[in-house]
XYZ file of N, CA and C in Angstrom:
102
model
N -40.674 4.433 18.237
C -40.435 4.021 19.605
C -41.773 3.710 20.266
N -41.972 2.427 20.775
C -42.874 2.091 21.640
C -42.907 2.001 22.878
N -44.228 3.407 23.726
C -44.191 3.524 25.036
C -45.431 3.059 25.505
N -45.348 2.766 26.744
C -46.668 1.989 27.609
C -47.530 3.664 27.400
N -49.065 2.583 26.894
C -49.613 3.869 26.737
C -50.623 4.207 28.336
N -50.944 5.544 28.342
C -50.983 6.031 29.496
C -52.814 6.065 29.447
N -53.121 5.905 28.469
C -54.677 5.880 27.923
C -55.610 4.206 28.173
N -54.675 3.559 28.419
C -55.440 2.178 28.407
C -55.614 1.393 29.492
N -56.517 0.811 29.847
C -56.282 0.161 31.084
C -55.370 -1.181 30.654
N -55.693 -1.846 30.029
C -54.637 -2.699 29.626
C -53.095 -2.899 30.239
N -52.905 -3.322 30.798
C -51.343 -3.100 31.282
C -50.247 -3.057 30.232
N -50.610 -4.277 28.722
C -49.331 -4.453 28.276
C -49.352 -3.683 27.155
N -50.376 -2.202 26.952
C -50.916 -1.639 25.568
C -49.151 -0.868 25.783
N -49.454 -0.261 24.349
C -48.401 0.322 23.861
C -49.062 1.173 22.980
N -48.145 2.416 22.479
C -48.428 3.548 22.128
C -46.928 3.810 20.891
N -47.095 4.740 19.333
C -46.002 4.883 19.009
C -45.646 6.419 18.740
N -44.607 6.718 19.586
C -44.249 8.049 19.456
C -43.352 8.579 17.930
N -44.243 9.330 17.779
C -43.770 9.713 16.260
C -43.409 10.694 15.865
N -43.097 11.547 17.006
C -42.488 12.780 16.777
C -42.994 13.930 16.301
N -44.159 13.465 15.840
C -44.990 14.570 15.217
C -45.265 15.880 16.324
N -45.977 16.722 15.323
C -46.023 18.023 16.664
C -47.801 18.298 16.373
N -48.733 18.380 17.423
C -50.127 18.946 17.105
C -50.408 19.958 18.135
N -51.075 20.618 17.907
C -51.723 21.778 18.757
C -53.278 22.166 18.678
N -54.493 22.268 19.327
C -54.919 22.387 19.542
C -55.575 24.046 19.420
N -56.245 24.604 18.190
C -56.535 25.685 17.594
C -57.930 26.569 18.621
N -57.891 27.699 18.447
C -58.949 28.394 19.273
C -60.542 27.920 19.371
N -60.614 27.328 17.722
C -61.932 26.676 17.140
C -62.184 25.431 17.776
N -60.890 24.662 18.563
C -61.609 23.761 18.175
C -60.579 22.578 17.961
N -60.359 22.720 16.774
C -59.994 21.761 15.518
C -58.176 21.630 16.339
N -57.691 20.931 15.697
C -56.271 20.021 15.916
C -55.309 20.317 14.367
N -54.488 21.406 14.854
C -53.640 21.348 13.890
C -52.397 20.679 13.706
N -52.330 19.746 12.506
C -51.243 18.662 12.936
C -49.764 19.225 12.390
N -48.376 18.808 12.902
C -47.406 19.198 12.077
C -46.578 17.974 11.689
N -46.316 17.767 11.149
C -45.833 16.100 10.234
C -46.072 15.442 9.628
C-alpha cells in the first residue's frame, strides 16, 4: 500500500507500508521484525 510520505517535501512522494514491525533497542541499534 502506497501512502503520501510524511518525510518529503515533495508533495507527490510516496512511501510503502509493509507491515513490518521495528523497534528501537536501548543501544541504539533498530531491531527489525519481518
Amino acid at each position: 500500500r502506497f501512502l503520501k510520505d510524511p518525510f518529503s517535501p515533495q508533495p507527490a512522494a510516496r512511501i510503502y507500508r509493509t507491515g513490518d514491525l521495528g523497534r528501537y533497542l536501548p543501544d541504539g541499534n533498530i531491531e527489525y521484525l519481518g
